[in-house]
């Protein structure tokens, strides 16, 4: 490790060195902040960089460590998607609407990271209100993929994935409503997990679609993912959707072997039209690697897969239109002061404060929920959602984990699909169903295209099977080196 720069370390490596007093959090944090300042102009991952408070937290962490009171995250520099509330620190959701919003409280996940002694280096770019799959919908700037700066990093947690891939933090938090952790992780060659609905508290997460939203970690490898899951998972009385299920030590799954494990290969995913041949080949190869490791693979069917996009793009906009009604220029956020009447104030505030994609979602959602249409759209979508859940339930009778692509194509050039929302929506086909069913899913690097763009393998499992997913991903990493490759910047 001696030839590595501190910012290049994984969380586990840095934690070891901190504990052995071969590194201080101040040196590590300085190194990460310098790295951020060296490459941020190219990558554009950050909305807010917290130079001063990060160094202060590093000083406190070093005290804890020197007193032997540190945990594995103490002194570790972490980045946070800018829709997770941070007390006293601007939380914009990459929207003009919340450009100057400073939350008066911390989200539960932030409280947990602080209690663990983690260092917060900044708030990360995203699609506005998490609506998008490319981070091009940020009101402030696009984020660039560290592997090819002309391409999207994926989204909506594009800043979170790009920052980890570019060594601008050791790990980050993202949110996933329909793929927003897994898809950017896949495009940036890092590990990302969307936990089971209810596994991690969403108190302090700015709501997009409340029946789908989950917070989760993005990291350089699977061990780090397990370490962050240990810190984040657990019941929280402040989130009524949080589940009082005991939290295992997720690192305890990173051992043993995969003998006896059965993986389902959903035929609808692998035969999907529009699946890029290089992505298909990499995923096929990954399935073979796992077979060599003792996993038995069986074909399974998820017959309602084709409806996932339609169902999601009714349910998510409906919930968004309701959640975003609070941004009216009165209670908080942007207000248009030029208006002469109350109605004009509402209209102007929401026209100027929200970007085009957010407005499109609000219109779609409001229409679908309006009198006379509710049953035809929201009601129907909810019923098909149940069928999608049943598909998974049936599949998990014959297998422990599902293997599939994360995204149909590798990262595409910035601007390529920005005027074509339907194509963007369709590219979410492999990730939406896990949110609709509430099951955990993760992305682990499984290859590169000829042009050097990362490809991710998606693992999905029954509710609360995160440990099993981590186990499969970790064994996969033990016999491959895709997760070790670095983008050159
Ligand atoms: N791409 C999907 C959307 O635009 C998913 C976003 C998300 O998971 N936050 O809604």
CSV table of N, CA, C and O in Angstrom, one decimal, residues 307-402:
chain,number,residue,atom,x,y,z
A,307,UNK,N,-43.9,-4.4,-17.8
A,307,UNK,CA,-44.8,-3.4,-17.3
A,307,UNK,C,-44.2,-2.4,-16.3
A,307,UNK,O,-44.7,-1.4,-15.9
A,308,UNK,N,-42.9,-2.8,-15.9
A,308,UNK,CA,-42.3,-2.0,-14.8
A,308,UNK,C,-42.2,-0.6,-15.1
A,308,UNK,O,-42.4,0.3,-14.3
A,309,UNK,N,-41.7,-0.3,-16.3
A,309,UNK,CA,-41.5,1.1,-16.7
A,309,UNK,C,-42.8,1.9,-16.6
A,309,UNK,O,-42.9,3.0,-16.0
A,310,UNK,N,-43.9,1.4,-17.2
A,310,UNK,CA,-45.2,2.0,-17.2
A,310,UNK,C,-45.7,2.2,-15.8
A,310,UNK,O,-46.2,3.3,-15.4
A,311,UNK,N,-45.6,1.2,-14.9
A,311,UNK,CA,-46.1,1.2,-13.6
A,311,UNK,C,-45.3,2.3,-12.8
A,311,UNK,O,-45.9,3.2,-12.1
A,312,UNK,N,-44.0,2.2,-12.9
A,312,UNK,CA,-43.1,3.2,-12.1
A,312,UNK,C,-43.4,4.6,-12.6
A,312,UNK,O,-43.5,5.5,-11.7
A,313,UNK,N,-43.5,4.8,-13.9
A,313,UNK,CA,-43.7,6.2,-14.3
A,313,UNK,C,-45.1,6.7,-14.2
A,313,UNK,O,-45.5,7.8,-14.7
A,314,UNK,N,-46.0,5.9,-13.6
A,314,UNK,CA,-47.3,6.5,-13.0
A,314,UNK,C,-47.1,6.7,-11.5
A,314,UNK,O,-47.3,7.8,-11.0
A,315,UNK,N,-46.6,5.6,-10.8
A,315,UNK,CA,-46.6,5.7,-9.3
A,315,UNK,C,-45.6,6.8,-8.9
A,315,UNK,O,-45.9,7.6,-8.0
A,316,UNK,N,-44.4,6.8,-9.4
A,316,UNK,CA,-43.4,7.8,-8.9
A,316,UNK,C,-43.8,9.2,-9.2
A,316,UNK,O,-43.8,10.1,-8.3
A,317,UNK,N,-44.3,9.6,-10.4
A,317,UNK,CA,-44.8,11.0,-10.6
A,317,UNK,C,-46.0,11.3,-9.7
A,317,UNK,O,-46.1,12.4,-9.2
A,318,UNK,N,-46.9,10.4,-9.5
A,318,UNK,CA,-48.0,10.6,-8.6
A,318,UNK,C,-47.5,11.0,-7.2
A,318,UNK,O,-47.9,12.0,-6.6
A,319,UNK,N,-46.7,10.2,-6.7
A,319,UNK,CA,-46.2,10.5,-5.3
A,319,UNK,C,-45.3,11.8,-5.3
A,319,UNK,O,-45.4,12.6,-4.4
A,320,UNK,N,-44.6,12.0,-6.4
A,320,UNK,CA,-43.8,13.2,-6.5
A,320,UNK,C,-44.7,14.5,-6.5
A,320,UNK,O,-44.4,15.5,-5.8
A,321,UNK,N,-45.8,14.4,-7.2
A,321,UNK,CA,-46.6,15.6,-7.4
A,321,UNK,C,-47.2,15.9,-6.0
A,321,UNK,O,-47.3,17.1,-5.7
A,322,UNK,N,-47.5,14.9,-5.2
A,322,UNK,CA,-48.0,15.2,-3.9
A,322,UNK,C,-46.8,15.7,-2.9
A,322,UNK,O,-47.0,16.7,-2.3
A,323,UNK,N,-45.7,15.0,-3.0
A,323,UNK,CA,-44.6,15.4,-2.1
A,323,UNK,C,-44.0,16.8,-2.4
A,323,UNK,O,-43.6,17.5,-1.6
A,324,UNK,N,-44.1,17.2,-3.7
A,324,UNK,CA,-43.5,18.5,-4.1
A,324,UNK,C,-44.5,19.6,-4.0
A,324,UNK,O,-44.2,20.8,-4.3
A,325,UNK,N,-45.7,19.3,-3.5
A,325,UNK,CA,-46.7,20.4,-3.4
A,325,UNK,C,-46.3,21.4,-2.3
A,325,UNK,O,-46.7,22.5,-2.3
A,326,UNK,N,-45.4,20.9,-1.4
A,326,UNK,CA,-44.9,21.8,-0.3
A,326,UNK,C,-44.1,22.9,-0.8
A,326,UNK,O,-43.9,23.9,0.0
A,327,UNK,N,-43.5,22.9,-2.0
A,327,UNK,CA,-42.7,24.0,-2.5
A,327,UNK,C,-43.6,25.0,-3.2
A,327,UNK,O,-43.7,25.0,-4.4
A,328,UNK,N,-44.1,25.8,-2.3
A,328,UNK,CA,-45.1,26.8,-2.9
A,328,UNK,C,-44.7,28.2,-2.7
A,328,UNK,O,-45.4,29.2,-2.9
A,329,UNK,N,-43.4,28.4,-2.3
A,329,UNK,CA,-42.9,29.8,-2.1
A,329,UNK,C,-43.3,30.4,-0.8
A,329,UNK,O,-43.0,31.5,-0.5
A,330,UNK,N,-44.1,29.7,0.0
A,330,UNK,CA,-44.6,30.3,1.3
A,330,UNK,C,-43.7,29.7,2.5
A,330,UNK,O,-43.2,30.5,3.2
A,331,UNK,N,-43.7,28.4,2.5
A,331,UNK,CA,-43.1,27.8,3.7
A,331,UNK,C,-41.5,27.9,3.7
A,331,UNK,O,-40.9,28.3,4.7
A,332,UNK,N,-40.9,27.4,2.6
A,332,UNK,CA,-39.5,27.5,2.5
A,332,UNK,C,-39.1,27.4,1.1
A,332,UNK,O,-39.9,27.1,0.2
A,333,UNK,N,-37.8,27.7,0.8
A,333,UNK,CA,-37.3,27.6,-0.5
A,333,UNK,C,-37.5,28.9,-1.3
A,333,UNK,O,-37.9,29.9,-0.7
A,334,UNK,N,-37.3,28.8,-2.6
A,334,UNK,CA,-37.4,29.9,-3.5
A,334,UNK,C,-38.8,30.5,-3.5
A,334,UNK,O,-39.8,29.8,-3.4
A,335,UNK,N,-38.9,31.9,-3.6
A,335,UNK,CA,-40.2,32.5,-3.8
A,335,UNK,C,-40.0,33.6,-4.9
A,335,UNK,O,-39.1,34.4,-4.8
A,336,UNK,N,-40.9,33.6,-5.8
A,336,UNK,CA,-40.9,34.7,-6.8
A,336,UNK,C,-41.5,35.9,-6.2
A,336,UNK,O,-42.7,35.9,-5.8
A,337,UNK,N,-40.8,37.0,-6.1
A,337,UNK,CA,-41.3,38.2,-5.4
A,337,UNK,C,-41.9,39.2,-6.3
A,337,UNK,O,-42.4,40.2,-5.9
A,338,UNK,N,-41.8,38.9,-7.7
A,338,UNK,CA,-42.3,39.9,-8.6
A,338,UNK,C,-43.8,39.8,-8.8
A,338,UNK,O,-44.4,40.7,-9.3
A,339,UNK,N,-44.4,38.7,-8.3
A,339,UNK,CA,-45.8,38.5,-8.6
A,339,UNK,C,-46.7,39.5,-7.8
A,339,UNK,O,-46.4,39.9,-6.7
A,340,UNK,N,-47.8,39.8,-8.4
A,340,UNK,CA,-48.7,40.7,-7.8
A,340,UNK,C,-49.9,40.1,-7.1
A,340,UNK,O,-50.6,40.7,-6.3
A,341,UNK,N,-50.2,38.8,-7.4
A,341,UNK,CA,-51.3,38.2,-6.7
A,341,UNK,C,-50.7,36.8,-6.1
A,341,UNK,O,-49.7,36.4,-6.5
A,342,UNK,N,-51.5,36.3,-5.2
A,342,UNK,CA,-51.1,35.0,-4.6
A,342,UNK,C,-50.9,33.9,-5.6
A,342,UNK,O,-50.0,33.2,-5.7
A,343,UNK,N,-52.0,33.8,-6.5
A,343,UNK,CA,-51.9,32.8,-7.5
A,343,UNK,C,-50.7,32.9,-8.4
A,343,UNK,O,-50.0,32.0,-8.8
A,344,UNK,N,-50.4,34.2,-8.8
A,344,UNK,CA,-49.2,34.4,-9.6
A,344,UNK,C,-47.9,34.0,-8.9
A,344,UNK,O,-47.0,33.5,-9.5
A,345,UNK,N,-47.9,34.3,-7.6
A,345,UNK,CA,-46.8,34.0,-6.8
A,345,UNK,C,-46.5,32.4,-6.8
A,345,UNK,O,-45.4,32.0,-7.1
A,346,UNK,N,-47.6,31.7,-6.6
A,346,UNK,CA,-47.5,30.2,-6.7
A,346,UNK,C,-47.0,29.8,-8.0
A,346,UNK,O,-46.0,29.0,-8.2
A,347,UNK,N,-47.7,30.3,-9.1
A,347,UNK,CA,-47.3,29.9,-10.4
A,347,UNK,C,-45.9,30.2,-10.8
A,347,UNK,O,-45.2,29.4,-11.3
A,348,UNK,N,-45.5,31.5,-10.5
A,348,UNK,CA,-44.1,31.9,-10.9
A,348,UNK,C,-43.1,31.1,-10.1
A,348,UNK,O,-42.0,30.8,-10.6
A,349,UNK,N,-43.4,31.0,-8.8
A,349,UNK,CA,-42.4,30.3,-8.0
A,349,UNK,C,-42.1,28.9,-8.5
A,349,UNK,O,-41.0,28.5,-8.7
A,350,UNK,N,-43.2,28.2,-8.8
A,350,UNK,CA,-43.0,26.8,-9.3
A,350,UNK,C,-42.5,26.7,-10.7
A,350,UNK,O,-41.8,25.8,-11.0
A,351,UNK,N,-42.8,27.7,-11.5
A,351,UNK,CA,-42.3,27.7,-12.9
A,351,UNK,C,-40.8,28.0,-12.9
A,351,UNK,O,-40.1,27.4,-13.7
A,352,UNK,N,-40.4,28.9,-12.1
A,352,UNK,CA,-39.0,29.3,-12.1
A,352,UNK,C,-38.2,28.4,-11.2
A,352,UNK,O,-37.0,28.2,-11.4
A,353,UNK,N,-38.7,27.9,-10.1
A,353,UNK,CA,-38.0,27.1,-9.1
A,353,UNK,C,-37.7,25.7,-9.6
A,353,UNK,O,-36.7,25.1,-9.2
A,354,UNK,N,-38.6,25.1,-10.4
A,354,UNK,CA,-38.4,23.7,-10.8
A,354,UNK,C,-37.9,23.7,-12.3
A,354,UNK,O,-38.4,24.5,-13.1
A,355,UNK,N,-37.0,22.8,-12.6
A,355,UNK,CA,-36.6,22.6,-13.9
A,355,UNK,C,-37.6,21.8,-14.7
A,355,UNK,O,-38.6,21.3,-14.2
A,356,UNK,N,-37.3,21.6,-16.1
A,356,UNK,CA,-38.3,21.0,-16.9
A,356,UNK,C,-38.7,19.5,-16.6
A,356,UNK,O,-39.9,19.1,-16.7
A,357,UNK,N,-37.7,18.7,-16.1
A,357,UNK,CA,-38.1,17.3,-15.8
A,357,UNK,C,-39.0,17.2,-14.6
A,357,UNK,O,-39.9,16.5,-14.6
A,358,UNK,N,-38.7,18.0,-13.6
A,358,UNK,CA,-39.5,18.0,-12.4
A,358,UNK,C,-40.9,18.5,-12.7
A,358,UNK,O,-41.9,17.9,-12.3
A,359,UNK,N,-41.0,19.5,-13.6
A,359,UNK,CA,-42.3,20.0,-14.0
A,359,UNK,C,-43.1,18.9,-14.7
A,359,UNK,O,-44.3,18.7,-14.5
A,360,UNK,N,-42.4,18.2,-15.6
A,360,UNK,CA,-43.0,17.1,-16.4
A,360,UNK,C,-43.6,16.1,-15.4
A,360,UNK,O,-44.7,15.6,-15.5
A,361,UNK,N,-42.8,15.7,-14.4
A,361,UNK,CA,-43.3,14.7,-13.4
A,361,UNK,C,-44.5,15.2,-12.6
A,361,UNK,O,-45.4,14.4,-12.4
A,362,UNK,N,-44.4,16.5,-12.2
A,362,UNK,CA,-45.6,17.0,-11.5
A,362,UNK,C,-46.8,17.0,-12.3
A,362,UNK,O,-47.9,16.6,-11.9
A,363,UNK,N,-46.7,17.4,-13.6
A,363,UNK,CA,-47.8,17.4,-14.5
A,363,UNK,C,-48.4,16.0,-14.7
A,363,UNK,O,-49.6,15.7,-14.6
A,364,UNK,N,-47.5,15.0,-15.0
A,364,UNK,CA,-47.9,13.6,-15.1
A,364,UNK,C,-48.6,13.1,-13.9
A,364,UNK,O,-49.7,12.5,-14.0
A,365,UNK,N,-48.0,13.4,-12.8
A,365,UNK,CA,-48.6,12.9,-11.5
A,365,UNK,C,-49.9,13.5,-11.2
A,365,UNK,O,-50.9,12.8,-10.8
A,366,UNK,N,-50.0,14.8,-11.3
A,366,UNK,CA,-51.2,15.5,-11.0
A,366,UNK,C,-52.4,15.0,-11.9
A,366,UNK,O,-53.5,14.8,-11.5
A,367,UNK,N,-52.0,14.9,-13.2
A,367,UNK,CA,-53.0,14.4,-14.1
A,367,UNK,C,-53.5,13.0,-13.7
A,367,UNK,O,-54.7,12.7,-13.7
A,368,UNK,N,-52.6,12.1,-13.4
A,368,UNK,CA,-52.9,10.7,-13.1
A,368,UNK,C,-53.8,10.6,-11.9
A,368,UNK,O,-54.5,9.6,-11.7
A,369,UNK,N,-53.6,11.5,-10.9
A,369,UNK,CA,-54.3,11.5,-9.7
A,369,UNK,C,-55.6,12.3,-9.7
A,369,UNK,O,-56.4,12.3,-8.8
A,370,UNK,N,-55.9,13.0,-10.9
A,370,UNK,CA,-57.0,13.9,-10.9
A,370,UNK,C,-58.3,13.1,-10.9
A,370,UNK,O,-58.4,11.9,-11.3
A,371,UNK,N,-59.4,13.7,-10.5
A,371,UNK,CA,-60.7,13.1,-10.4
A,371,UNK,C,-61.1,12.4,-11.7
A,371,UNK,O,-61.0,13.0,-12.7
A,372,UNK,N,-61.5,11.2,-11.5
A,372,UNK,CA,-61.9,10.4,-12.7
A,372,UNK,C,-60.8,9.6,-13.4
A,372,UNK,O,-61.0,8.7,-14.1
A,373,UNK,N,-59.5,10.0,-13.1
A,373,UNK,CA,-58.4,9.2,-13.7
A,373,UNK,C,-57.7,8.4,-12.7
A,373,UNK,O,-56.9,7.5,-13.0
A,374,UNK,N,-57.9,8.6,-11.4
A,374,UNK,CA,-57.2,7.9,-10.3
A,374,UNK,C,-57.2,6.4,-10.5
A,374,UNK,O,-56.2,5.8,-10.5
A,375,UNK,N,-58.4,5.9,-10.7
A,375,UNK,CA,-58.5,4.4,-10.8
A,375,UNK,C,-57.8,3.9,-12.1
A,375,UNK,O,-57.2,2.9,-12.0
A,376,UNK,N,-58.0,4.6,-13.2
A,376,UNK,CA,-57.4,4.2,-14.4
A,376,UNK,C,-55.9,4.2,-14.4
A,376,UNK,O,-55.3,3.4,-15.1
A,377,UNK,N,-55.3,5.1,-13.7
A,377,UNK,CA,-53.8,5.2,-13.7
A,377,UNK,C,-53.2,4.7,-12.4
A,377,UNK,O,-52.6,3.6,-12.3
A,378,UNK,N,-53.4,5.5,-11.3
A,378,UNK,CA,-52.7,5.1,-10.1
A,378,UNK,C,-53.2,3.8,-9.5
A,378,UNK,O,-52.4,2.9,-9.1
A,379,UNK,N,-54.5,3.6,-9.6
A,379,UNK,CA,-55.1,2.3,-9.1
A,379,UNK,C,-54.6,1.2,-9.9
A,379,UNK,O,-54.2,0.1,-9.3
A,380,UNK,N,-54.7,1.3,-11.2
A,380,UNK,CA,-54.3,0.2,-12.1
A,380,UNK,C,-52.8,-0.1,-11.9
A,380,UNK,O,-52.4,-1.2,-11.8
A,381,UNK,N,-52.0,1.0,-11.8
A,381,UNK,CA,-50.5,0.8,-11.6
A,381,UNK,C,-50.2,0.1,-10.3
A,381,UNK,O,-49.4,-0.8,-10.3
A,382,UNK,N,-51.0,0.4,-9.3
A,382,UNK,CA,-50.8,-0.3,-8.0
A,382,UNK,C,-51.1,-1.7,-8.1
A,382,UNK,O,-50.4,-2.6,-7.5
A,383,UNK,N,-52.1,-2.1,-8.8
A,383,UNK,CA,-52.5,-3.5,-9.0
A,383,UNK,C,-51.4,-4.2,-9.7
A,383,UNK,O,-51.0,-5.4,-9.4
A,384,UNK,N,-50.9,-3.6,-10.8
A,384,UNK,CA,-49.8,-4.3,-11.6
A,384,UNK,C,-48.5,-4.4,-10.7
A,384,UNK,O,-47.8,-5.3,-10.8
A,385,UNK,N,-48.3,-3.4,-9.9
A,385,UNK,CA,-47.2,-3.4,-9.0
A,385,UNK,C,-47.2,-4.7,-8.1
A,385,UNK,O,-46.2,-5.4,-7.9
A,386,UNK,N,-48.4,-5.0,-7.6
A,386,UNK,CA,-48.6,-6.3,-6.9
A,386,UNK,C,-48.2,-7.5,-7.7
A,386,UNK,O,-47.5,-8.4,-7.2
A,387,UNK,N,-48.5,-7.5,-9.0
A,387,UNK,CA,-48.1,-8.6,-9.8
A,387,UNK,C,-46.6,-8.7,-9.9
A,387,UNK,O,-46.0,-9.8,-9.9
A,388,UNK,N,-46.0,-7.6,-10.0
A,388,UNK,CA,-44.5,-7.6,-10.1
A,388,UNK,C,-43.9,-8.1,-8.8
A,388,UNK,O,-42.9,-8.9,-8.8
A,389,UNK,N,-44.5,-7.8,-7.7
A,389,UNK,CA,-44.0,-8.3,-6.4
A,389,UNK,C,-44.2,-9.8,-6.4
A,389,UNK,O,-43.3,-10.6,-5.9
A,390,UNK,N,-45.3,-10.3,-6.9
A,390,UNK,CA,-45.6,-11.7,-6.9
A,390,UNK,C,-44.6,-12.5,-7.8
A,390,UNK,O,-44.2,-13.6,-7.5
A,391,UNK,N,-44.2,-11.8,-8.9
A,391,UNK,CA,-43.2,-12.5,-9.8
A,391,UNK,C,-41.9,-12.8,-9.0
A,391,UNK,O,-41.4,-13.9,-9.1
A,392,UNK,N,-41.5,-11.8,-8.2
A,392,UNK,CA,-40.3,-12.0,-7.4
A,392,UNK,C,-40.5,-13.1,-6.3
A,392,UNK,O,-39.6,-14.0,-6.1
A,393,UNK,N,-41.6,-13.1,-5.7
A,393,UNK,CA,-41.9,-14.0,-4.6
A,393,UNK,C,-41.8,-15.5,-5.2
A,393,UNK,O,-41.2,-16.4,-4.7
A,394,UNK,N,-42.4,-15.6,-6.4
A,394,UNK,CA,-42.4,-16.9,-7.1
A,394,UNK,C,-41.0,-17.3,-7.4
A,394,UNK,O,-40.5,-18.4,-7.2
A,395,UNK,N,-40.2,-16.4,-8.0
A,395,UNK,CA,-38.8,-16.6,-8.4
A,395,UNK,C,-38.0,-17.1,-7.2
A,395,UNK,O,-37.2,-18.0,-7.3
A,396,UNK,N,-38.2,-16.4,-6.1
A,396,UNK,CA,-37.3,-16.7,-4.9
A,396,UNK,C,-37.7,-18.0,-4.2
A,396,UNK,O,-37.1,-18.4,-3.2
A,397,UNK,N,-38.7,-18.7,-4.8
A,397,UNK,CA,-39.0,-20.1,-4.3
A,397,UNK,C,-37.9,-21.0,-4.9
A,397,UNK,O,-37.7,-22.1,-4.3
A,398,UNK,N,-37.4,-20.6,-6.0
A,398,UNK,CA,-36.4,-21.5,-6.6
A,398,UNK,C,-35.0,-21.0,-6.6
A,398,UNK,O,-34.1,-21.7,-7.1
A,399,UNK,N,-34.7,-19.8,-6.2
A,399,UNK,CA,-33.4,-19.3,-6.1
A,399,UNK,C,-33.2,-18.3,-5.0
A,399,UNK,O,-34.1,-17.8,-4.4
A,400,UNK,N,-31.9,-18.1,-4.6
A,400,UNK,CA,-31.5,-17.2,-3.5
A,400,UNK,C,-31.2,-15.8,-4.0
A,400,UNK,O,-31.3,-14.9,-3.2
A,401,UNK,N,-30.8,-15.7,-5.2
A,401,UNK,CA,-30.4,-14.4,-5.7
A,401,UNK,C,-30.7,-14.3,-7.2
A,401,UNK,O,-30.7,-15.4,-7.9
A,402,UNK,N,-30.9,-13.1,-7.7
A,402,UNK,CA,-31.1,-13.0,-9.2
A,402,UNK,C,-30.0,-12.2,-9.8
A,402,UNK,O,-29.4,-11.3,-9.1
